[in-house]
Coordinates of C-alpha atoms and ligand atoms in Angstrom, one line a residue:
X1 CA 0.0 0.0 0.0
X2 CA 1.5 3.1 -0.8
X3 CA 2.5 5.0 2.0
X4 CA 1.8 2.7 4.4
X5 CA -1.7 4.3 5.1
X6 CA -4.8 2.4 5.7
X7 CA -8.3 2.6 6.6
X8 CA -8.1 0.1 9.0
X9 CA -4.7 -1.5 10.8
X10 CA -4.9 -4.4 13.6
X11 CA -2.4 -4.9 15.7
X12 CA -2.0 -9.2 16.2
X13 CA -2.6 -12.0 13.8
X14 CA -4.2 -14.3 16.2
X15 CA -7.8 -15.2 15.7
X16 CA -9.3 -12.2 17.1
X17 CA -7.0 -10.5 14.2
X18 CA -7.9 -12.9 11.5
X19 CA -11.5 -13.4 12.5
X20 CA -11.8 -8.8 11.8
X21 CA -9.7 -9.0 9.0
X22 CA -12.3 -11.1 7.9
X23 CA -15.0 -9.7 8.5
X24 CA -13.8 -6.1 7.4
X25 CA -13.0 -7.7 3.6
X26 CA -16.0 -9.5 3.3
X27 CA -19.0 -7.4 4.9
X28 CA -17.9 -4.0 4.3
X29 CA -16.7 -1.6 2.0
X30 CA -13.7 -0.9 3.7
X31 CA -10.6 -0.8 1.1
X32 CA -7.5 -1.3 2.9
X33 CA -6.7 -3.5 6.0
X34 CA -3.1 -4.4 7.4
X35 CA -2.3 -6.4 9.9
X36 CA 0.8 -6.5 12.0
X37 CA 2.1 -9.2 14.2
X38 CA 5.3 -9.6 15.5
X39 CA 6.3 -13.1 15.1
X40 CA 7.4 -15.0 12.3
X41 CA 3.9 -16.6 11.6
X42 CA 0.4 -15.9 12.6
X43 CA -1.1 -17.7 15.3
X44 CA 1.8 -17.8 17.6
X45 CA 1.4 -17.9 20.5
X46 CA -2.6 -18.6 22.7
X47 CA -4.5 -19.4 19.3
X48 CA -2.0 -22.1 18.2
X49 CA -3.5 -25.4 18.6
X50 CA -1.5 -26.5 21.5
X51 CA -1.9 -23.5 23.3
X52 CA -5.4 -24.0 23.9
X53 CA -7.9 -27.2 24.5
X54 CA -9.4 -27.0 20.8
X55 CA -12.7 -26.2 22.1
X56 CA -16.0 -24.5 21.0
X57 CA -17.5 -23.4 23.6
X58 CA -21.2 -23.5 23.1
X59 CA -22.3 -23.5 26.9
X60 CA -23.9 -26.8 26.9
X61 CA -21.3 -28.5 29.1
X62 CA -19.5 -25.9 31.1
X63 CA -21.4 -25.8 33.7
X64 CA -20.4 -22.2 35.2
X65 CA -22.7 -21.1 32.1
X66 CA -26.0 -19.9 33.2
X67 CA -29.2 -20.5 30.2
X68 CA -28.9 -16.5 29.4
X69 CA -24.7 -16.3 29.2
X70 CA -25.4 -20.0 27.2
X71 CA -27.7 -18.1 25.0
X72 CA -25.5 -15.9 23.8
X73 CA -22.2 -17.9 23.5
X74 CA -24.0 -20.2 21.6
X75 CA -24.8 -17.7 19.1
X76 CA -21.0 -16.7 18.5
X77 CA -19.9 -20.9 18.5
X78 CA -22.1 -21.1 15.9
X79 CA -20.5 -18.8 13.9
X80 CA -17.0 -20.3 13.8
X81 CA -18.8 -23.6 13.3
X82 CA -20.8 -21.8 10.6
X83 CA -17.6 -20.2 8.9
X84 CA -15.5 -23.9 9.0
X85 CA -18.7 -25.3 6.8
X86 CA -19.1 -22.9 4.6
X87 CA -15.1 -22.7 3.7
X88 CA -15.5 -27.0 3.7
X89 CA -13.1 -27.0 6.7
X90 CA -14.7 -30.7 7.9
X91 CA -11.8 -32.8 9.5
X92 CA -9.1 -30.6 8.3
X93 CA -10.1 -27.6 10.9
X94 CA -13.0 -28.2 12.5
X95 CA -13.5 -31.9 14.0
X96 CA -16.5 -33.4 15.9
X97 CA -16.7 -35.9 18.4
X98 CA -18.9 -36.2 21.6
X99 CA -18.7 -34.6 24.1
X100 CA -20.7 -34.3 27.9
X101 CA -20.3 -32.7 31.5
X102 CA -19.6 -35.3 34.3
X103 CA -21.3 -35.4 37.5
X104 CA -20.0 -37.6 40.1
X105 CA -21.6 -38.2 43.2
X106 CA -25.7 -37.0 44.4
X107 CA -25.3 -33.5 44.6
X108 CA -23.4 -33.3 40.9
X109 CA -25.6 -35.7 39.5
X110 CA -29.1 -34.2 40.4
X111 CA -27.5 -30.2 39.6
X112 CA -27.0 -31.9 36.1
X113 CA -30.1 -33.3 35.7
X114 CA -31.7 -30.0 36.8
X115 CA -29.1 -28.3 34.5
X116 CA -30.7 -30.8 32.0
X117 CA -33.9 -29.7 31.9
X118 CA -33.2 -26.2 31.8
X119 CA -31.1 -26.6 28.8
X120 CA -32.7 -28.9 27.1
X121 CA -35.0 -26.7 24.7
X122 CA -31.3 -24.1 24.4
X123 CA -29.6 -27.5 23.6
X124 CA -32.3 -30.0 21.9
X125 CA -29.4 -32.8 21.1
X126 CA -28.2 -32.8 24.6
X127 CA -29.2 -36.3 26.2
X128 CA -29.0 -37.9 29.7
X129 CA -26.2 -40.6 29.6
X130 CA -26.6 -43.1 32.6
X131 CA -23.4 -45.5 33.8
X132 CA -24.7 -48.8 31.8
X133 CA -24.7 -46.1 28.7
X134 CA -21.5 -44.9 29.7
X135 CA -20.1 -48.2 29.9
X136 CA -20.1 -48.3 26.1
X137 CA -19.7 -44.8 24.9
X138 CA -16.9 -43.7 27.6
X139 CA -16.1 -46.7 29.8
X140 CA -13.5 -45.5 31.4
X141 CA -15.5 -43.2 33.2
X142 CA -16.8 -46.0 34.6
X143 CA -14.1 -48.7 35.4
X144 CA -11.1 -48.3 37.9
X145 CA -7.9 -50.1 37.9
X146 CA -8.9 -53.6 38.8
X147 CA -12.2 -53.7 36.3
X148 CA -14.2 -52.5 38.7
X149 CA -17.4 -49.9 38.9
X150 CA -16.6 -46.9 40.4
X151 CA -19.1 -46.8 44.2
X152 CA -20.4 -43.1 43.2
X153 CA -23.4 -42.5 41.1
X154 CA -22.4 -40.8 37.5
X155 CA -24.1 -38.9 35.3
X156 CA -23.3 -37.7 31.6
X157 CA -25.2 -34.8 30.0
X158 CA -23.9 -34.8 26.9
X159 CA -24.4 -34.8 22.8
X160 CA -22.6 -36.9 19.9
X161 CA -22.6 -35.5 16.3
X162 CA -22.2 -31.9 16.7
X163 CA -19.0 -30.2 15.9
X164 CA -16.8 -29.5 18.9
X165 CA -13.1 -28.8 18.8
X166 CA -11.3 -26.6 16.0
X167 CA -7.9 -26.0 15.2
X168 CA -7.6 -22.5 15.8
X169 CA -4.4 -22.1 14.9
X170 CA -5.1 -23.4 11.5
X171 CA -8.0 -21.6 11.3
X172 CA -6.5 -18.2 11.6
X173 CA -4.8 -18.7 8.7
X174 CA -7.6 -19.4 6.4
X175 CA -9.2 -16.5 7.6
X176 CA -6.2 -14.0 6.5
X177 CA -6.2 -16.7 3.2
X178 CA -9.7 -15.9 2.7
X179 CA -9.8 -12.6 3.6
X180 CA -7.2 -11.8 0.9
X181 CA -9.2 -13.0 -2.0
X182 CA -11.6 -10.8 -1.0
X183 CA -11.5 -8.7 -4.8
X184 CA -12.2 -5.0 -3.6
X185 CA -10.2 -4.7 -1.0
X186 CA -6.3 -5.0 0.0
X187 CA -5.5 -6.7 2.9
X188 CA -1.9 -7.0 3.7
X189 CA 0.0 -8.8 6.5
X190 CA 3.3 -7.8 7.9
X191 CA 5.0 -10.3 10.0
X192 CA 7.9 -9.7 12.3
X193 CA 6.5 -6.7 12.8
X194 CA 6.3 -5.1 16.2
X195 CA 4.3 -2.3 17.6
X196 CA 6.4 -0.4 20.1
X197 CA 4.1 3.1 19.8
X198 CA 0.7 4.4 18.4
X199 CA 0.3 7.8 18.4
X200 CA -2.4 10.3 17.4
X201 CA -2.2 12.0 14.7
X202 CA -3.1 16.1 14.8
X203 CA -4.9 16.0 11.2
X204 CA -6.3 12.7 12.4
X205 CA -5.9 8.9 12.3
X206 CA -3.5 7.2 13.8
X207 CA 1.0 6.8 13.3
X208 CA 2.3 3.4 14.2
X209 CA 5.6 2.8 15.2
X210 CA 7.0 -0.9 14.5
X211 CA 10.7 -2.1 14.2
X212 CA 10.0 -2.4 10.9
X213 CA 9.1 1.2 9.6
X214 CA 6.2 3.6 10.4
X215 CA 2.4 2.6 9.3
X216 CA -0.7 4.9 9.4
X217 CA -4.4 4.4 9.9
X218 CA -7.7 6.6 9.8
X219 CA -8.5 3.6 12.7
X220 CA -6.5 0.7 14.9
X221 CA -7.6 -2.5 16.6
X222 CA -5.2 -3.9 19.0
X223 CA -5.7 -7.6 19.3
X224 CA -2.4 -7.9 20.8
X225 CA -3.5 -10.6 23.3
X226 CA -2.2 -10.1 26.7
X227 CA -0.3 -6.8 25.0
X228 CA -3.5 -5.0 24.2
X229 CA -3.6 -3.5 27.6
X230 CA 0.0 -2.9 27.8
X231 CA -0.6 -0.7 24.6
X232 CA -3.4 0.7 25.8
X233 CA -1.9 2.2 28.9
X234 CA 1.1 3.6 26.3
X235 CA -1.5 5.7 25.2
X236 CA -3.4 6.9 28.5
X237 CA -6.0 4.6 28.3
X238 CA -7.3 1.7 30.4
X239 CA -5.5 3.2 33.6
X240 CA -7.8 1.9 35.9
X241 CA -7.8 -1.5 34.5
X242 CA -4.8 -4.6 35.2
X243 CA -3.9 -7.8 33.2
X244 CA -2.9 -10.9 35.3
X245 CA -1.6 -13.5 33.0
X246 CA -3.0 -16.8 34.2
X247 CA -0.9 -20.1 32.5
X248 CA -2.4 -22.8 31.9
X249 CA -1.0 -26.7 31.2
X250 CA -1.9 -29.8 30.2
X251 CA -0.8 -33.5 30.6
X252 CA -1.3 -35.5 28.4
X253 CA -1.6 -39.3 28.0
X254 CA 0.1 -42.2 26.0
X255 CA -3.2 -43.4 25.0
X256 CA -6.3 -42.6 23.5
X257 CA -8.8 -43.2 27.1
X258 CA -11.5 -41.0 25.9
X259 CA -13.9 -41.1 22.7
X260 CA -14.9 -37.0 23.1
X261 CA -14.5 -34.4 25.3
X262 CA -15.2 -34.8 29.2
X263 CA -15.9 -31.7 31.5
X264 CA -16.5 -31.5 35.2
X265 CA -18.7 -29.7 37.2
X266 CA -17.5 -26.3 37.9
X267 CA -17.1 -25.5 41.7
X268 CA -18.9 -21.9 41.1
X269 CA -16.6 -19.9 43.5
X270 CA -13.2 -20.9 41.4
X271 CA -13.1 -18.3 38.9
X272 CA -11.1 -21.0 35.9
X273 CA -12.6 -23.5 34.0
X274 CA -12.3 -26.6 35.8
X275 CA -10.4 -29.8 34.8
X276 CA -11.1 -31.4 31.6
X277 CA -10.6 -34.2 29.1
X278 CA -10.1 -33.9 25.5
X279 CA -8.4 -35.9 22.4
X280 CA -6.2 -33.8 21.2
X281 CA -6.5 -33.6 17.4
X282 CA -2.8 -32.4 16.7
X283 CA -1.5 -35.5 18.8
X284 CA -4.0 -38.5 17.2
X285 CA -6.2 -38.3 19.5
X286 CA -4.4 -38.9 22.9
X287 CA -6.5 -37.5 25.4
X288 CA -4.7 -34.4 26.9
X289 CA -6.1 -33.2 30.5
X290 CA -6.0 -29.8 32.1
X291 CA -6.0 -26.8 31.5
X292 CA -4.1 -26.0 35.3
X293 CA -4.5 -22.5 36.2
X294 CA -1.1 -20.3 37.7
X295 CA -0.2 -16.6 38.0
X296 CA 3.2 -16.2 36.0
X297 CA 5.3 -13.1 36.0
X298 CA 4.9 -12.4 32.0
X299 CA 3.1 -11.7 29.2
X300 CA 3.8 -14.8 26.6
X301 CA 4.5 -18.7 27.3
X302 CA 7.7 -19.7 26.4
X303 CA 8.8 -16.0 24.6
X304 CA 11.5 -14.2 26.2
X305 CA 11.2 -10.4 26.9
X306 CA 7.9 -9.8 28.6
X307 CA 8.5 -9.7 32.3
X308 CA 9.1 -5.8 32.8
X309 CA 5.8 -5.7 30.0
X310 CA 4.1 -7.4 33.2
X311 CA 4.9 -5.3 35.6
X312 CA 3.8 -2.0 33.6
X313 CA 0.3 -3.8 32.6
X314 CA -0.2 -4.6 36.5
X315 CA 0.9 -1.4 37.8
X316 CA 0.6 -2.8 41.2
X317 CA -0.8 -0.6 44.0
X318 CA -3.0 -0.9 47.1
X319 CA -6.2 -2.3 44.8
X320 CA -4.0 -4.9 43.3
X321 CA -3.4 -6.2 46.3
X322 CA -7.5 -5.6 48.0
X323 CA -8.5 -8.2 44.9
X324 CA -6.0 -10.7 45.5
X325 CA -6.7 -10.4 49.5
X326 CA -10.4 -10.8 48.4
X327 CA -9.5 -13.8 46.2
X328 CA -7.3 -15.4 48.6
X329 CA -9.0 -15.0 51.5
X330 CA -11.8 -17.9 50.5
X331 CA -10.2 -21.3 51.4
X332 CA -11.6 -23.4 47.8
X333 CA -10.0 -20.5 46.1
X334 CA -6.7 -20.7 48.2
X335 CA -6.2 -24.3 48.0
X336 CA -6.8 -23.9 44.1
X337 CA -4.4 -21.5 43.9
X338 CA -1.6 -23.5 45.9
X339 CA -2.7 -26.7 44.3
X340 CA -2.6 -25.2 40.9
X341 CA 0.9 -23.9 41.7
X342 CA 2.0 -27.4 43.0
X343 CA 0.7 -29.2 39.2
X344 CA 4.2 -27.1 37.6
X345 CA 6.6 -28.6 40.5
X346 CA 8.5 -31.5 39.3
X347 CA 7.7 -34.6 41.3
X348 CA 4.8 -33.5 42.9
X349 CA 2.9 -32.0 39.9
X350 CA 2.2 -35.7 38.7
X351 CA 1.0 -37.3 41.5
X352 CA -1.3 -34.5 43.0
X353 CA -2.9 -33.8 39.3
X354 CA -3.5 -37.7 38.6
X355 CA -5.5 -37.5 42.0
X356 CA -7.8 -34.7 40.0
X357 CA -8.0 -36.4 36.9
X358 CA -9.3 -39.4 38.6
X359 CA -12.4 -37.9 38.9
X360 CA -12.6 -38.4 35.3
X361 CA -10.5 -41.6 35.1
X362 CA -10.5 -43.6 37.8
X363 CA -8.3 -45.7 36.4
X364 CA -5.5 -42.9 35.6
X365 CA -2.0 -43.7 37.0
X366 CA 0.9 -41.5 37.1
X367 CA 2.7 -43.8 34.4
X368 CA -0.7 -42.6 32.2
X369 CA 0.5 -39.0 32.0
X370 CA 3.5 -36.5 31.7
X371 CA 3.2 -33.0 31.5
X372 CA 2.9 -31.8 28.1
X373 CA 5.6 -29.8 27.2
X374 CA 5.3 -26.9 25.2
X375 CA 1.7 -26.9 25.4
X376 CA -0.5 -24.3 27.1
X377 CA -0.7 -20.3 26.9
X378 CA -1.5 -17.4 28.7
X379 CA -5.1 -16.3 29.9
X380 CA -4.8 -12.6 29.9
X381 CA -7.7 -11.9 33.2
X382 CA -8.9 -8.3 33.8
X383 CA -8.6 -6.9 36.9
X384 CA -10.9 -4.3 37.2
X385 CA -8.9 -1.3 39.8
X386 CA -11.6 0.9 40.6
X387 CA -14.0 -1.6 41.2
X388 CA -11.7 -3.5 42.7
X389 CA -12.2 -7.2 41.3
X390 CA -11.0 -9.4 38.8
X391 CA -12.9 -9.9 35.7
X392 CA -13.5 -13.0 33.3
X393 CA -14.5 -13.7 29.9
X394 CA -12.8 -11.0 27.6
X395 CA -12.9 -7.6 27.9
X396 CA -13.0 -4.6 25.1
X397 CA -11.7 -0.8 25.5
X398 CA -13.6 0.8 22.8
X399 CA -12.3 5.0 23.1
X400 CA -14.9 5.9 21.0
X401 CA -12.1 7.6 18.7
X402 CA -11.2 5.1 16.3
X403 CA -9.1 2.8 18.6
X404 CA -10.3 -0.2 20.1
X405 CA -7.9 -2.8 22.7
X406 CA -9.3 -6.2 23.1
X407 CA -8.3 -8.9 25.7
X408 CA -9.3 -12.2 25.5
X409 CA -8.8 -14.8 27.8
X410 CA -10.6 -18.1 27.1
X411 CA -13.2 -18.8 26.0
X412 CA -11.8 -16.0 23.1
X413 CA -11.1 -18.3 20.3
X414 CA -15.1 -19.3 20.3
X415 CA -16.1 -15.9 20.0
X416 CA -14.1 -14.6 17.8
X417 CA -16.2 -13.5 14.9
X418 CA -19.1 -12.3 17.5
X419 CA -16.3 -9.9 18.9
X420 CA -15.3 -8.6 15.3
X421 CA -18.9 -8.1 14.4
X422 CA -18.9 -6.0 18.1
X423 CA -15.7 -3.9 16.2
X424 CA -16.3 -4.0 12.6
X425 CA -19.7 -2.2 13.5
X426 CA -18.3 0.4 15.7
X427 CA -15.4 0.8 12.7
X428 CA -17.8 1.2 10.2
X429 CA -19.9 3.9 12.0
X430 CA -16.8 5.7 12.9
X431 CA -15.3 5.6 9.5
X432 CA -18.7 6.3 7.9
X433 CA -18.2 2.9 6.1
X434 CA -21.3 0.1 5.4
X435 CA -21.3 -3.4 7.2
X436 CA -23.7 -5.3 4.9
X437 CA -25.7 -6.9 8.1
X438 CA -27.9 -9.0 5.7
X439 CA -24.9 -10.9 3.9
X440 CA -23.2 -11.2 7.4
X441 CA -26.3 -12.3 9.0
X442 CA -27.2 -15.2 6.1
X443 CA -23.8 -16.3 6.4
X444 CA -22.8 -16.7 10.2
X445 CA -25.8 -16.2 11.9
X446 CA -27.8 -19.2 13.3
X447 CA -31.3 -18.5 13.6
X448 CA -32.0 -16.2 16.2
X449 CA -34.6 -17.3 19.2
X450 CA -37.3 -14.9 20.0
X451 CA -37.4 -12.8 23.1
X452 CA -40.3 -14.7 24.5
X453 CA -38.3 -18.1 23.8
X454 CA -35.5 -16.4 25.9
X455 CA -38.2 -15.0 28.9
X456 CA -39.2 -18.7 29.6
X457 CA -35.9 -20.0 29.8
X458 CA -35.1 -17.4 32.3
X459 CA -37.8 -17.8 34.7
X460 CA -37.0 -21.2 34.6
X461 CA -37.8 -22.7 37.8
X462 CA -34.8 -25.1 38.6
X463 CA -33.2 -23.4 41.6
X464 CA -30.9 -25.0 43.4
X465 CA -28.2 -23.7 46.0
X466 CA -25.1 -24.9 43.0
X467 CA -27.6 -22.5 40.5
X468 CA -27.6 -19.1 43.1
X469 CA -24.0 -19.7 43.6
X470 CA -23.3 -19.5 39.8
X471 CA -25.2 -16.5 39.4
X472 CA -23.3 -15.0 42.0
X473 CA -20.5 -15.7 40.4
X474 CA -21.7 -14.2 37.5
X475 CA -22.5 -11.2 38.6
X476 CA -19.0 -10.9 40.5
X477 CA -17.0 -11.6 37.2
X478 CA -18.5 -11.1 34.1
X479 CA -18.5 -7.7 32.5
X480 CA -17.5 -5.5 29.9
X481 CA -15.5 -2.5 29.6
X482 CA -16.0 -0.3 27.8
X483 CA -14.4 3.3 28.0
X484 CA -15.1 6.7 26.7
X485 CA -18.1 7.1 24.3
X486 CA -20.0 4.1 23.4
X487 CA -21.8 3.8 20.2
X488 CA -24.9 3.8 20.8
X489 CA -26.2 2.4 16.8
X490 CA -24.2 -0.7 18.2
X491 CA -26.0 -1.3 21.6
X492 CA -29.4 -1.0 20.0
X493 CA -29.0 -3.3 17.4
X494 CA -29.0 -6.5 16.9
X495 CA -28.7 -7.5 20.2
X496 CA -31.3 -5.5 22.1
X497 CA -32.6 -7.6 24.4
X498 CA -29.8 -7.4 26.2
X499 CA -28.9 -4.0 27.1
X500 CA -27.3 -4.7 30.6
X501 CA -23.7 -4.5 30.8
X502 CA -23.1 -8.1 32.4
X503 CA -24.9 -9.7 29.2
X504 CA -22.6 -7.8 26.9
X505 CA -19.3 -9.4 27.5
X506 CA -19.0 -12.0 25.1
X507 CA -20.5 -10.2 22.1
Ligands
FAD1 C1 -4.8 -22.9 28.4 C2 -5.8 -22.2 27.5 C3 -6.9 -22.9 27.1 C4 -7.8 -22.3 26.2 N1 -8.8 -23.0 25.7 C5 -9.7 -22.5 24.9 C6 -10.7 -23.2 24.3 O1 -10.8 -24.4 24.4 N2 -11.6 -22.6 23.5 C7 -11.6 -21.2 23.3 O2 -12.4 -20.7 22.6 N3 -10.6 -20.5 23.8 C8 -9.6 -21.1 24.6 N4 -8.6 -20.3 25.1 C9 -8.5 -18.9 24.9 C10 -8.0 -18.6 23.4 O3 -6.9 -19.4 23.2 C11 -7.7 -17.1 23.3 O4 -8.8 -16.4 23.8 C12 -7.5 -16.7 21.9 O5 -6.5 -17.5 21.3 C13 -7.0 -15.3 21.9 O6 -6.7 -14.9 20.5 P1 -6.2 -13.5 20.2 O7 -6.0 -13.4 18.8 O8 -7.0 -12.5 20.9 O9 -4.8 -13.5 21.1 P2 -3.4 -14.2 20.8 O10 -3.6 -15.5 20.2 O11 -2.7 -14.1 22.0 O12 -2.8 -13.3 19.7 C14 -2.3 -12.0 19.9 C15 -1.3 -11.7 18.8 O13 -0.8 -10.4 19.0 C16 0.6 -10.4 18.7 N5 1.2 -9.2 19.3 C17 1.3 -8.9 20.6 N6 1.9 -7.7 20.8 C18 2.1 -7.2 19.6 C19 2.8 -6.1 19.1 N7 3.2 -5.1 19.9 N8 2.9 -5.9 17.7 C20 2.4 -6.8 16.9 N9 1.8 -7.9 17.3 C21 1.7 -8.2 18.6 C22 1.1 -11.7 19.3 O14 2.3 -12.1 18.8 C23 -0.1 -12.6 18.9 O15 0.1 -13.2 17.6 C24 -7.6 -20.9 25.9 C25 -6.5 -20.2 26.4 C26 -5.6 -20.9 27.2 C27 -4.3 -20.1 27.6

């Protein structure tokens, strides 16, 4: 592009990158995109396909998901499963296999069948799987060491032909591939190509500074991953806001021990996804179990440089250390922590996390498993300053000025195109630019339920203690920033039913 100008540059080629490259080339009349990442290749670093468990996230099995949040995630899953179709991505990105939430024991097993019902109309395919099923779709759920039935009572809720686990990775790079051919606009990528300033430009737009030569923009995304905020606060914005990197590993196993995916019930006051299960499709299937949860010192797994990049994105102070008090002061959330800390210490990290996984396998020895090296990422978690909590699910500084900063810990690969849609219609009313809804809408968009469809769901009338706890942690965690002057055409439309800021997160 001559001069290195554009009408829209993004900062990151991970999927949030790709996915609003995308969606810029193909829904809008938007002319020129760039995008700059700093590796050597796109995908790097969380959206790689060992960096992450491979899942979509509909909402059907994680249990933390309420019917309303399940609602809404389901809407953006669909789209990444309705891209992968529509670009004939069957086994090559996008893979299906089954897939169900475990409950073990009374109290797990009759929250899941309550769960059931309420999700059943949400989730139609979603079926009750008793042990004699389980004996032949997932046995060893069932059996332990010596052949026999595990004492507790089990319960799967779970589906079988729907798609479930993508290659994100691979996926991000037919996006930029597709988003290329697009014939009436230019998108270019720039790789080894690092940000290091983005400045304001008096006559408008946007200069951006890279170790490879200066760029300019009438408007910037950063989907820098854990460095979005780090930007951000280069620039005066976001000061009242924190990233804490949470790591996460796996283990994985020398065999193949489960058909689909496994997830457990989520203890509502842990704020990570708890233990799972899955067959790793970059390894043939061996089942790979985790992710663990762990505070680390820096920005990127196993990149040098980003320590002092941590330090300037926490900005620790007395609020810093109220929300970790408030964390740590709650003994399942303590012993998390600690255990979580003790899964990455040689020797110990084995035995304590085969004691976990039994839960799923009761079979599982520590000869099964060994910590998968070089597999895992960074969760880059919100901590919210003023109010003085830490945040989950992703978060969005939109300035209202033509520069937006997205962090997205998990479950950010699912909703990736939902969160470009979010952007690409803020760009286009900012730029005075057309998103052609219609096109988008026929092409990602799953049917949409009605409002009074969504009304009976939520007065639902399954309340149990495990529910109010969840919606207390809801209400603790989930919500979206959003700084300086919101666009208001994007609020009302399309998703106007839910016009509270908790609802808005994931969209
Ligand atoms: C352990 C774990 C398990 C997960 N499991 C799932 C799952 O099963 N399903 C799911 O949906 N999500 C999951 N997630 C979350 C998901 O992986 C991330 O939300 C998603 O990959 C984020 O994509 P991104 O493009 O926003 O960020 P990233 O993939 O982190 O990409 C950011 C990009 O920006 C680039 N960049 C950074 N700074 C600069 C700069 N200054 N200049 C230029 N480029 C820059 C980086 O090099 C990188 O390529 C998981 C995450 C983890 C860590």
């Amino acid at each position: 592009m001559e001069n290195n100008h554009y009408e829209v540059l993004v900062v990151g080629a991970g999927i949030s990158g790709a996915a609003l490259a995308y969606e810029l080339a193909r829904y809008t009349d938007i002319k020129s995109i760039a995008i700059l990442e700093k590796y050597e290749k796109v995908a790097p670093l969380n959206t790689q396909g060992k960096a992450n468990s491979q899942t979509i996230h509909f909402g059907d099995i994680e249990t933390n998901y309420t019917v309303s949040k399940a609602s809404i995630t389901k809407k953006t899953a669909k789209m990444v499963e309705k891209y992968c179709l529509q670009h004939k991505l069957e086994n090559e990105i996008i893979f299906s296999h089954q897939k169900m939430a475990l409950g073990v024991g009374d109290r797990e097993v009759e929250f899941l069948l309550e769960r059931y019902e309420e999700f059943k109309e949400l989730f139609p395919n979603l079926q009750v799987w008793d042990k004699e099923h389980l004996k032949t779709v997932e046995p060893k759920l069932v059996f332990d060491a010596d052949g026999n039935e595990r004492p507790e009572t089990i319960v799967g809720i779970g589906s079988t032909g729907e798609w479930t686990t993508v290659d994100y990775g691979k996926m991000t790079e037919n996006l930029i591939e597709n988003a290329k051919k697009e014939p009436d606009t230019e998108v270019d990528l720039f790789l080894n190509t690092q940000v290091k300033d983005i400045e304001k430009r008096d006559e408008g737009g946007y200069e951006i500074k890279t170790n490879n030569g200066t760029y300019s923009a009438d408007s910037v995304v950063v989907n820098a991953g854990a460095h979005s905020l780090f930007l951000a606060k280069r620039m005066g914005y976001g000061m009242d806001y924190a990233t804490l990197p949470m790591a996460g590993s796996f283990y994985m196993t020398n065999q193949t021990m489960l058909n689909g995916k496994v997830y457990m019930v989520q203890n509502p006051k842990l704020p990570f996804a708890a233990l799972h299960g899955d067959p790793d499709i970059l390894e043939n299937g061996l089942t790979r179990f985790g992710p663990t949860a762990l505070v680390m010192p820096y920005l990127e797994r196993f990149k040098p440089g980003t320590y002092l990049d941590f330090w300037k994105t926490l900005n620790f102070d007395a609020n810093i250390v109220t929300i970790f008090w408030d964390l740590l002061k709650d003994y399942d959330i303590r012993r998390y922590i600690f255990r979580n800390f003790l899964f990455e210490v040689p020797y110990f990290n084995k035995k304590l996390f085969v004691k976990d996984a039994r839960k799923i396998v009761p079979s599982l020895s520590v000869d099964d498993i060994h910590y998968a090296k070089g597999f895992g990422g960074v969760r880059p978690q919100v901590l919210d300053k003023k109010e003085r909590k830490l945040m989950l699910g992703e978060a969005s500084i939109n300035t209202g000025e033509g520069i937006m900063f997205n962090m997205t810990p998990s479950p950010g690969a699912t909703s990736c195109l939902g969160n470009a849609k979010r952007d690409v219609i803020n760009l286009c009313a900012y730029l005075g630019k057309t998103f052609d809804k219609e096109k988008f809408e026929h092409e990602l968009l799953e049917e949409n339920l009605t409002q009074s469809q969504i009304d009976q769901k939520l007065q639902a009338k399954y309340v149990s203690k495990i529910r109010e706890e969840i919606h207390a942690h809801e209400e603790k965690y989930f919500q979206n920033v959003n700084e300086g002057h919101e666009l208001p055409s994007y609020w009302e439309k399309p998703y106007s039913p839910w016009r509270n800021k908790r609802d808005h997160w994931s969209m």
